[in-house]
mmCIF file of C-alpha atoms in Angstrom:
data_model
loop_
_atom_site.group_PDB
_atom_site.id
_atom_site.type_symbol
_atom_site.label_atom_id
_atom_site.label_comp_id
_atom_site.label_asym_id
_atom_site.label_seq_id
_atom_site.Cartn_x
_atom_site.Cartn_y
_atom_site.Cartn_z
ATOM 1 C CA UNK A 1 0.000 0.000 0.000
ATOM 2 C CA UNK A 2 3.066 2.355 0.810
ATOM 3 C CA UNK A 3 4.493 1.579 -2.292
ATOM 4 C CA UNK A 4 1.346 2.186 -4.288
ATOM 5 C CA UNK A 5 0.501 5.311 -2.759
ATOM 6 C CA UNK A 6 4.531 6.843 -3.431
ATOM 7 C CA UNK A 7 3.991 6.025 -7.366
ATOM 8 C CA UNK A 8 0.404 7.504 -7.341
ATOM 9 C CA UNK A 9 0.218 11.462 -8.107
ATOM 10 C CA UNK A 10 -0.774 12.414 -4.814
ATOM 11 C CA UNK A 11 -4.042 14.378 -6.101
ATOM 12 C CA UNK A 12 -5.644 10.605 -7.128
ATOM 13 C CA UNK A 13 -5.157 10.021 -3.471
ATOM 14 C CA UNK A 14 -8.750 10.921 -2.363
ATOM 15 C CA UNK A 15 -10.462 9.609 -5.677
ATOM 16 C CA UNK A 16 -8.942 6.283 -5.777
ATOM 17 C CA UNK A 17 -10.423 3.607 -3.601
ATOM 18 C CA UNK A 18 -8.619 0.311 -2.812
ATOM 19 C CA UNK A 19 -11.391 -2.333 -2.959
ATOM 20 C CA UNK A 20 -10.719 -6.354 -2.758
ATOM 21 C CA UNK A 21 -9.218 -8.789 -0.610
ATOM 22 C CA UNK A 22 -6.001 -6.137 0.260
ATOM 23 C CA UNK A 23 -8.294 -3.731 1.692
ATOM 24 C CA UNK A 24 -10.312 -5.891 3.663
ATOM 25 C CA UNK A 25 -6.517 -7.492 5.189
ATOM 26 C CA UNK A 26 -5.323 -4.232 5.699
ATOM 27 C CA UNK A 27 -8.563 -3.812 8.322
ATOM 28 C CA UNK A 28 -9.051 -7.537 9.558
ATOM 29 C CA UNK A 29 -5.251 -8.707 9.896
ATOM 30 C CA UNK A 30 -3.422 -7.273 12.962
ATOM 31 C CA UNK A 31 -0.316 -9.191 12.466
ATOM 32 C CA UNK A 32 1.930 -6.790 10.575
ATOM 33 C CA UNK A 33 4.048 -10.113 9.703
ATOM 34 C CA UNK A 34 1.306 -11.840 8.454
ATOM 35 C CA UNK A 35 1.460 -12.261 4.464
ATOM 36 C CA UNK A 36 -1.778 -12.561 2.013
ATOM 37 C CA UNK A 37 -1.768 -14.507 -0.931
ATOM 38 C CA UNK A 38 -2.984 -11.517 -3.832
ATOM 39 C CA UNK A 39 -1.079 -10.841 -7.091
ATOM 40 C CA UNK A 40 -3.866 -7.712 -7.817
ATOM 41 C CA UNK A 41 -4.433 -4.248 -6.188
ATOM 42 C CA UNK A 42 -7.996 -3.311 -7.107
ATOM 43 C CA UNK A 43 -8.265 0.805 -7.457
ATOM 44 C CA UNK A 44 -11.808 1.809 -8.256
ATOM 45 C CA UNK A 45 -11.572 5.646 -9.479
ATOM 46 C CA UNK A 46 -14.524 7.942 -8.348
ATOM 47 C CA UNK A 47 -16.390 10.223 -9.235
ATOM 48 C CA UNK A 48 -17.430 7.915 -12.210
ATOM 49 C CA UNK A 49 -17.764 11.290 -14.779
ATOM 50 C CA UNK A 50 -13.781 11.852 -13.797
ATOM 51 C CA UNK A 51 -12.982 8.127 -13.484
ATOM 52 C CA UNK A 52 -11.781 8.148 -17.647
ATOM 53 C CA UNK A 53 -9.703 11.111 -17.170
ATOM 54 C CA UNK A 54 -8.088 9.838 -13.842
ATOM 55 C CA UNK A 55 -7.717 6.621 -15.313
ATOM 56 C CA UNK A 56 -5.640 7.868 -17.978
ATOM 57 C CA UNK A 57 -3.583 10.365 -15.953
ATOM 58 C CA UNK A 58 -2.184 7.675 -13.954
ATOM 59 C CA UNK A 59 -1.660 5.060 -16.273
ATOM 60 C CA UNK A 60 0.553 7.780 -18.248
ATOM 61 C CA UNK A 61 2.364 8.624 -15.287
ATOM 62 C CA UNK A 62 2.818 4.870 -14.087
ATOM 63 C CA UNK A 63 4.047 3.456 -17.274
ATOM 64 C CA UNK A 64 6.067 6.374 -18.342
ATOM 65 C CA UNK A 65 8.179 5.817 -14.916
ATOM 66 C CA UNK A 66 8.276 2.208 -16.099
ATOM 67 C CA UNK A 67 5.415 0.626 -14.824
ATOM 68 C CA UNK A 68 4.904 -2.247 -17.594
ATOM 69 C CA UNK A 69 1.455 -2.914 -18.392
ATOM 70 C CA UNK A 70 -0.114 -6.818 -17.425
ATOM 71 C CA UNK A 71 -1.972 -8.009 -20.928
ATOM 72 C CA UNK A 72 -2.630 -11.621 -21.982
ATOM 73 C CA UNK A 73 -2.240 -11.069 -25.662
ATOM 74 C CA UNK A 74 -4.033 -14.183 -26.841
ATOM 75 C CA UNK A 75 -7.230 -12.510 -25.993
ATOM 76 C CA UNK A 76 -6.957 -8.836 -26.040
ATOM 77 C CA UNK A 77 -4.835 -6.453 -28.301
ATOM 78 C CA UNK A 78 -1.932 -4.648 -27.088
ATOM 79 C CA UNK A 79 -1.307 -2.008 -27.850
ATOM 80 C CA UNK A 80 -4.940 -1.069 -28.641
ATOM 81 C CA UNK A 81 -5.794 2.221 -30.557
ATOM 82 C CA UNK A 82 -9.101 3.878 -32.243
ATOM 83 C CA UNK A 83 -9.514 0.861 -34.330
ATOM 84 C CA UNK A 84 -9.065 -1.731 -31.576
ATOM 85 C CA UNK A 85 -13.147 -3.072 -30.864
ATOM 86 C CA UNK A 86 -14.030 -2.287 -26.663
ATOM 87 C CA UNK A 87 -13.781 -5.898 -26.339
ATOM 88 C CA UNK A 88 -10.807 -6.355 -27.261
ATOM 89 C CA UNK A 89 -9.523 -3.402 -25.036
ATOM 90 C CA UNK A 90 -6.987 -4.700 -22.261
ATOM 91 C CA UNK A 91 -8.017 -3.354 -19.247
ATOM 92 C CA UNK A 92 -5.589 -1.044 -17.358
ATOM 93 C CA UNK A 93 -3.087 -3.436 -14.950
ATOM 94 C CA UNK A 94 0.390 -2.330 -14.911
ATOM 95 C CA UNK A 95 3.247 -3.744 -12.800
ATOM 96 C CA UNK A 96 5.588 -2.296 -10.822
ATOM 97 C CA UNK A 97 9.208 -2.171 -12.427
ATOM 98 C CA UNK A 98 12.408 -3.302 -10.358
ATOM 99 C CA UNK A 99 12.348 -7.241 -8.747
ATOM 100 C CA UNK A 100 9.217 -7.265 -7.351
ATOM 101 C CA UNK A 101 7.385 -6.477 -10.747
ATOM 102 C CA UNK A 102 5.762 -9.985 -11.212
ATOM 103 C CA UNK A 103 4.746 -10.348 -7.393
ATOM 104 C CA UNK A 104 1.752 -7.935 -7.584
ATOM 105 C CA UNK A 105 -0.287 -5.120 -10.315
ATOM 106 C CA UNK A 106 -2.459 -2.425 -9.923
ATOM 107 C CA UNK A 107 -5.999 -3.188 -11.908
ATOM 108 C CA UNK A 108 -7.880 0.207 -12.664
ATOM 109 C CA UNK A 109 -11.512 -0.173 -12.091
ATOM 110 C CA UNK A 110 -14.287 2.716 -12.197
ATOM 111 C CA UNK A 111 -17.072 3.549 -10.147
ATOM 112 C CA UNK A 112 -20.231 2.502 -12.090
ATOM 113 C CA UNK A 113 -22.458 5.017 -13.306
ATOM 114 C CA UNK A 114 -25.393 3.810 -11.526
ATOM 115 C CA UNK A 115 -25.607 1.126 -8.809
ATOM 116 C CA UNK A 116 -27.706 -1.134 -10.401
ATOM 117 C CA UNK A 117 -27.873 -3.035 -13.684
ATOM 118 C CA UNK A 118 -28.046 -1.488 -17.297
ATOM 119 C CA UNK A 119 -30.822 -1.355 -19.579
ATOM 120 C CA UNK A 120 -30.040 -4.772 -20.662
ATOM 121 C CA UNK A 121 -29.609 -6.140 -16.990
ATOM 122 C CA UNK A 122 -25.876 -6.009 -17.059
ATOM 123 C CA UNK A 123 -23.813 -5.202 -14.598
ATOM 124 C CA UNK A 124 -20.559 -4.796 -15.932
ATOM 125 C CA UNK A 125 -19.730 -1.441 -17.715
ATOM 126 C CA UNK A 126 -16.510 -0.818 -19.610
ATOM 127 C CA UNK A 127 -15.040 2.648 -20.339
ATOM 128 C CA UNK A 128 -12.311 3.553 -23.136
ATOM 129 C CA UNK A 129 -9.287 5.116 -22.086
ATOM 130 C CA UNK A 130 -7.060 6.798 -24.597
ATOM 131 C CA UNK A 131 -3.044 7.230 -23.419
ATOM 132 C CA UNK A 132 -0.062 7.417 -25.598
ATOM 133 C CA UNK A 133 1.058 4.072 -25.001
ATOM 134 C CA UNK A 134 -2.416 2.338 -26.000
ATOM 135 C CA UNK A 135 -5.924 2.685 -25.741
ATOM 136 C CA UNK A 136 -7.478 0.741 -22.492
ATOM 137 C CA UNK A 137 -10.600 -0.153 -20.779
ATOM 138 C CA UNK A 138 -11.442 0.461 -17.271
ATOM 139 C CA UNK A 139 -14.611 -1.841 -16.099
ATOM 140 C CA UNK A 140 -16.321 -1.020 -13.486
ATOM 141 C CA UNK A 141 -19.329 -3.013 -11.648
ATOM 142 C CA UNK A 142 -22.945 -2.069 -10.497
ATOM 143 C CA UNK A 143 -23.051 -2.683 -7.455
ATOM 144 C CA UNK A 144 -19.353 -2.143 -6.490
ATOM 145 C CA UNK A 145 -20.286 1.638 -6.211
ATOM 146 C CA UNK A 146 -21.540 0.928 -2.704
ATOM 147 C CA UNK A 147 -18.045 1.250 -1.789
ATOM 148 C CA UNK A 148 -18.401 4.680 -2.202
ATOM 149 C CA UNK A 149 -20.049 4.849 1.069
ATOM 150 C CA UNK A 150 -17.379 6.302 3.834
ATOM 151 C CA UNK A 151 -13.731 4.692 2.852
ATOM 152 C CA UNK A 152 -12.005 4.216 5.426
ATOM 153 C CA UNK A 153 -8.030 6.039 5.104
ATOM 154 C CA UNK A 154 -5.211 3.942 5.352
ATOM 155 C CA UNK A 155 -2.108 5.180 7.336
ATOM 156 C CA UNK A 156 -0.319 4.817 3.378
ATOM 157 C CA UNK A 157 -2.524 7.915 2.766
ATOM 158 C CA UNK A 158 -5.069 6.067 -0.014
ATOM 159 C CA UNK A 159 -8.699 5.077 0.887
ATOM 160 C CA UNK A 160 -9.988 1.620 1.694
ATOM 161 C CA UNK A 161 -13.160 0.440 1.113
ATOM 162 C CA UNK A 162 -15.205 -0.724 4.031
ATOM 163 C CA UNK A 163 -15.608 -4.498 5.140
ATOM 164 C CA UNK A 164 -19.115 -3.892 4.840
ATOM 165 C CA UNK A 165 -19.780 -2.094 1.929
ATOM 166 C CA UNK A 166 -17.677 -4.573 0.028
ATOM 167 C CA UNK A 167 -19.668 -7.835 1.668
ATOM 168 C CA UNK A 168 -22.752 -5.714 0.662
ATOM 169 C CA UNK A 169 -21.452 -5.217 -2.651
ATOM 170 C CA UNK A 170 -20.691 -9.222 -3.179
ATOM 171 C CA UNK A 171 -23.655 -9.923 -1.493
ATOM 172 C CA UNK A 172 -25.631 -7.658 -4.220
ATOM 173 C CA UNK A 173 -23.750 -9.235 -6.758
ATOM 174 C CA UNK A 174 -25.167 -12.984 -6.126
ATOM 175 C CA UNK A 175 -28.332 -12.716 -4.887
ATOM 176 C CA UNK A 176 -27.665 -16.884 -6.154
ATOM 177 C CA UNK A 177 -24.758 -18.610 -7.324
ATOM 178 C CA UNK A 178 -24.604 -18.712 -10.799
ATOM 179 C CA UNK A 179 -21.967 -21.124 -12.544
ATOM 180 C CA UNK A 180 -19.780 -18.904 -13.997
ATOM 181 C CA UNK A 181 -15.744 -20.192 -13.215
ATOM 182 C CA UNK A 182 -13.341 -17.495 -12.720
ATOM 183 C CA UNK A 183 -10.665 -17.166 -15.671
ATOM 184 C CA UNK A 184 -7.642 -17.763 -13.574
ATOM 185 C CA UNK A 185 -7.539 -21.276 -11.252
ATOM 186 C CA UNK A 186 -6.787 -20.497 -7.258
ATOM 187 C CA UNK A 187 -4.201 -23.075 -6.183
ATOM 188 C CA UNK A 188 -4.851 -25.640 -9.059
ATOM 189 C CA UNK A 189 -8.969 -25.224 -9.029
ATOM 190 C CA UNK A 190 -11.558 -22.831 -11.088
ATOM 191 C CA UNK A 191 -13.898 -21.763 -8.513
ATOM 192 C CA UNK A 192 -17.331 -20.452 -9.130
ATOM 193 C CA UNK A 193 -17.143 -16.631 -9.145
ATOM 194 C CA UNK A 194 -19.626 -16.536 -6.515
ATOM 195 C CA UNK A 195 -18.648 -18.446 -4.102
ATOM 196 C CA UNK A 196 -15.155 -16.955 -4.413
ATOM 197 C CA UNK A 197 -17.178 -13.695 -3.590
ATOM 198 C CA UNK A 198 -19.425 -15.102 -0.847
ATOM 199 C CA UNK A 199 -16.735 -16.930 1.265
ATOM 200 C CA UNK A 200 -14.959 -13.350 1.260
ATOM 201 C CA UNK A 201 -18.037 -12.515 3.002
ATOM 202 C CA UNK A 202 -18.151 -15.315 5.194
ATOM 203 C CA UNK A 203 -14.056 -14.417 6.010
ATOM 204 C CA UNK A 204 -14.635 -10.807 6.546
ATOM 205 C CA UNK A 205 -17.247 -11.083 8.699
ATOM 206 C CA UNK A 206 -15.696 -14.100 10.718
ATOM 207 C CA UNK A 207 -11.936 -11.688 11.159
ATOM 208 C CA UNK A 208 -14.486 -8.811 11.945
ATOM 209 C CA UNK A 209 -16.162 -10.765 14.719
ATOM 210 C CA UNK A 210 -13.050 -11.845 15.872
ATOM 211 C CA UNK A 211 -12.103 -7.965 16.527
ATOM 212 C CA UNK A 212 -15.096 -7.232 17.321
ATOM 213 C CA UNK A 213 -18.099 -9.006 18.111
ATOM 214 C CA UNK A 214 -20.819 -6.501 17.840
ATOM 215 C CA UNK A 215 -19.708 -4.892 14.623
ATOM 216 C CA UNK A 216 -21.028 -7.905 12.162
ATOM 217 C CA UNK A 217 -24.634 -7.326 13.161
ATOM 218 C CA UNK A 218 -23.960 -2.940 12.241
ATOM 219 C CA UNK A 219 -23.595 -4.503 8.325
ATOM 220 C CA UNK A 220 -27.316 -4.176 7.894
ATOM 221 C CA UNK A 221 -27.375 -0.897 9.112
ATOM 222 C CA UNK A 222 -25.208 0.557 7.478
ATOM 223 C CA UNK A 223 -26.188 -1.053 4.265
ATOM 224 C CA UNK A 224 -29.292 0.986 4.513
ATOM 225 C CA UNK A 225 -27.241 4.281 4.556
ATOM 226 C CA UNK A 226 -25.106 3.662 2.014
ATOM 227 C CA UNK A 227 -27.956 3.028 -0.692
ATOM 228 C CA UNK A 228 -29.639 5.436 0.626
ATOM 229 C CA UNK A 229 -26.825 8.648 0.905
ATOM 230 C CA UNK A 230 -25.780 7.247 -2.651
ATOM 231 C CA UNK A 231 -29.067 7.459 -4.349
ATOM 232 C CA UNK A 232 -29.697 3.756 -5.056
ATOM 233 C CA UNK A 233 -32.619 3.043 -7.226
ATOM 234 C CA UNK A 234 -35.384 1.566 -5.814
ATOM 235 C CA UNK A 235 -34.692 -1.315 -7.474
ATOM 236 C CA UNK A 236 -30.945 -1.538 -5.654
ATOM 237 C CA UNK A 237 -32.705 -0.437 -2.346
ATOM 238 C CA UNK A 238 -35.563 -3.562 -2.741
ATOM 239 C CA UNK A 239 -32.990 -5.989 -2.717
ATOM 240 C CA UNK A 240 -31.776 -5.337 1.474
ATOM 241 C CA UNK A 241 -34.935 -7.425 2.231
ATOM 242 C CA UNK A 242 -33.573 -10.368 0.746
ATOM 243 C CA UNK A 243 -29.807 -9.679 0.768
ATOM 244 C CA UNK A 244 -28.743 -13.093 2.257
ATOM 245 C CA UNK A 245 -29.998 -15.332 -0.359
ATOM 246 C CA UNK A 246 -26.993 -16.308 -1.990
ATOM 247 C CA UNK A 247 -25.575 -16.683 1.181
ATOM 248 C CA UNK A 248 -28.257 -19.218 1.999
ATOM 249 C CA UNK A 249 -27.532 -21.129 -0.924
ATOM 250 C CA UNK A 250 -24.068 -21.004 -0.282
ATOM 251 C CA UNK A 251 -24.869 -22.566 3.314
ATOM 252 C CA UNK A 252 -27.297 -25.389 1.703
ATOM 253 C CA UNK A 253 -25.035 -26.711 -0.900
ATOM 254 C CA UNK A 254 -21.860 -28.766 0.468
ATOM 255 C CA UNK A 255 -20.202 -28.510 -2.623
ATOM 256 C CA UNK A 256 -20.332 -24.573 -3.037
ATOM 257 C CA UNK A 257 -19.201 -24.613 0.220
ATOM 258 C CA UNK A 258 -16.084 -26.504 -0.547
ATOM 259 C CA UNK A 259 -15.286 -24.169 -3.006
ATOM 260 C CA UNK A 260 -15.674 -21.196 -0.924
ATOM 261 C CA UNK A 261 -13.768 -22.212 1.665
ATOM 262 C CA UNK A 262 -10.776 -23.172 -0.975
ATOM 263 C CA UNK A 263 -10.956 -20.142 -1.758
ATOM 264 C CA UNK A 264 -10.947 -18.159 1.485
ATOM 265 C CA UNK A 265 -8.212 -20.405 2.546
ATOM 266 C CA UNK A 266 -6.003 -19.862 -0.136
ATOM 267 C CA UNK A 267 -7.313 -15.989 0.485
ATOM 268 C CA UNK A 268 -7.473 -13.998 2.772
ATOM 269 C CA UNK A 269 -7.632 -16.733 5.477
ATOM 270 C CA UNK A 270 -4.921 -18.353 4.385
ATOM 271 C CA UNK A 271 -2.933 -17.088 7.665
ATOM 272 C CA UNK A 272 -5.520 -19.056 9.862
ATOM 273 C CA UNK A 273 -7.603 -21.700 7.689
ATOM 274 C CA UNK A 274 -10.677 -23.136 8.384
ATOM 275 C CA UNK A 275 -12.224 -26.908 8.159
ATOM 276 C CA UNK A 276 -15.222 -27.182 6.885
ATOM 277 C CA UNK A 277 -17.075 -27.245 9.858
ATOM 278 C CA UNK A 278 -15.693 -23.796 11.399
ATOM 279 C CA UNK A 279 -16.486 -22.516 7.962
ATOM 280 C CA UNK A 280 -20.244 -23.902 8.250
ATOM 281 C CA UNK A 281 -20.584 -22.079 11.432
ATOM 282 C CA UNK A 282 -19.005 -18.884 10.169
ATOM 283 C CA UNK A 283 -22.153 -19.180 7.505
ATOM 284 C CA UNK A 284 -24.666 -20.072 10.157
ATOM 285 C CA UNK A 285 -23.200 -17.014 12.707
ATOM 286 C CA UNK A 286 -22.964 -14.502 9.540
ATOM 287 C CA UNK A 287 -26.627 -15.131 8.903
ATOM 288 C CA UNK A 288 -27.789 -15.248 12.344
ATOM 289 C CA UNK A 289 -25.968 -11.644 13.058
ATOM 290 C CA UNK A 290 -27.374 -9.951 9.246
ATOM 291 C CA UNK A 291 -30.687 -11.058 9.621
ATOM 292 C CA UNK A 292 -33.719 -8.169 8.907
ATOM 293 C CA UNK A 293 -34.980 -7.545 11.941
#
């Protein structure tokens, strides 16, 4: 995060918002020697009508202090310019130069223009971004905007997102678990996107409880002033009533469950793993401390 922040034109400072499993270990983990296993630093860029124009101000900077960008070239052109389709647009993840430049990258996301779904029930958005190097694409994601809602700063200087606007924003996300694999295997295995999302839930809320045990069953609170200071659609707001149902599913199939906790384990809990049984009752606690009351 210290590094991050010193290559980062201070003035994206306060419009840059660190969202993923690095934020939620920079809150949960107290150990300062404890390491997490993440090759990606997630930066969503707000305001979303200045997220384009930060976007490209900083990967210019970045890459022209040698900052390499992160493309897999069988599937996306690079470099990319006018004539280069928005599907075929890498998105923006550059790597650090010096030794450590394959250990981690910084992934550019924006905040979404609205938090809920587009016309054509989509939630992912994608944005051009025109630099002298190439031409990008910075995605961002419905229902990620929640993050928006009171970042918490980080002693580095950059914002974090909060543990419980980014389990709300998961939990938004999956209201069930779908079957779509992530690209990339964790530790030898393609886990279901979902579950990868909802066992971060399950692990945030499980180090949170551990830290402290009455701040798990605030979520639902301030859920309802995040959608509501950021304008949420109705539609967006509609779905607190139900928010756990993905999480239910998660806790009545064994073999999601399995997943999740493979991932959470390799993850962000990979300091302190769980068995499957701890991980059951992290579930069953979770959803006894979030339920509308």
């Amino acid at each position: 995060m210290h590094k991050l922040a010193l290559a980062l034109p201070k003035k994206h400072h306060s419009n840059i918002i660190i969202v993923g499993s690095l934020s939620a270990a920079a809150q949960l983990i107290q150990d300062a020697d404890t390491e997490l296993r993440t090759k990606d630093i997630d930066g969503m860029l707000t305001p979303n009508a200045t997220a384009v124009i930060s976007a490209k101000e900083i990967a210019t900077t970045l890459i022209n202090e040698g900052w390499e960008p992160r493309v897999n070239t069988e599937k996306y052109d690079h470099p990319a310019d006018g004539t280069t389709p928005q599907d075929k647009l890498p998105v923006v993840r550059l790597k650090p130069p010096g030794q450590g430049k394959d250990e981690w990258f910084l992934e550019l996301l924006g905040a979404p223009p609205e938090l809920a779904p587009d016309a054509e029930g989509k939630t992912r958005y994608s944005e051009r971004v025109e630099t002298p190097h190439s031409h990008f694409e910075i995605p961002s994601f419905a229902y990620l905007g929640v993050t928006q809602f009171k970042p918490v700063r980080h002693a580095s200087g950059l914002q974090l997102a909060s543990v419980a606007t980014m389990a709300l924003s998961n939990l938004l996300h999956h209201p069930q678990i779908e079957e779509k694999r992530m690209s990339d295997p964790m530790d030898g295995r393609l886990i279901k996107r979902a579950n990868k999302d909802l066992g971060r839930v399950v692990a945030m809320a499980h180090l949170c409880d551990q830290l402290d045990e009455t701040a798990v069953e605030q979520w639902p609170h301030i859920w309802q002033q995040a959608v509501q200071e950021l304008r949420a659609p109705e539609s967006t707001r509609a779905k607190l009533d139900t928010i756990n149902t993905g999480m239910q599913a998660l806790l009545d199939s064994y073999e999601d469950q399995l997943e999740a906790l493979h991932s959470v384990n390799f993850g962000l809990l990979s300091s302190q793993p769980m068995d499957m049984r701890q991980f059951n009752i992290a579930i069953r606690r979770y959803l006894q401390l979030t339920k509308v009351r």
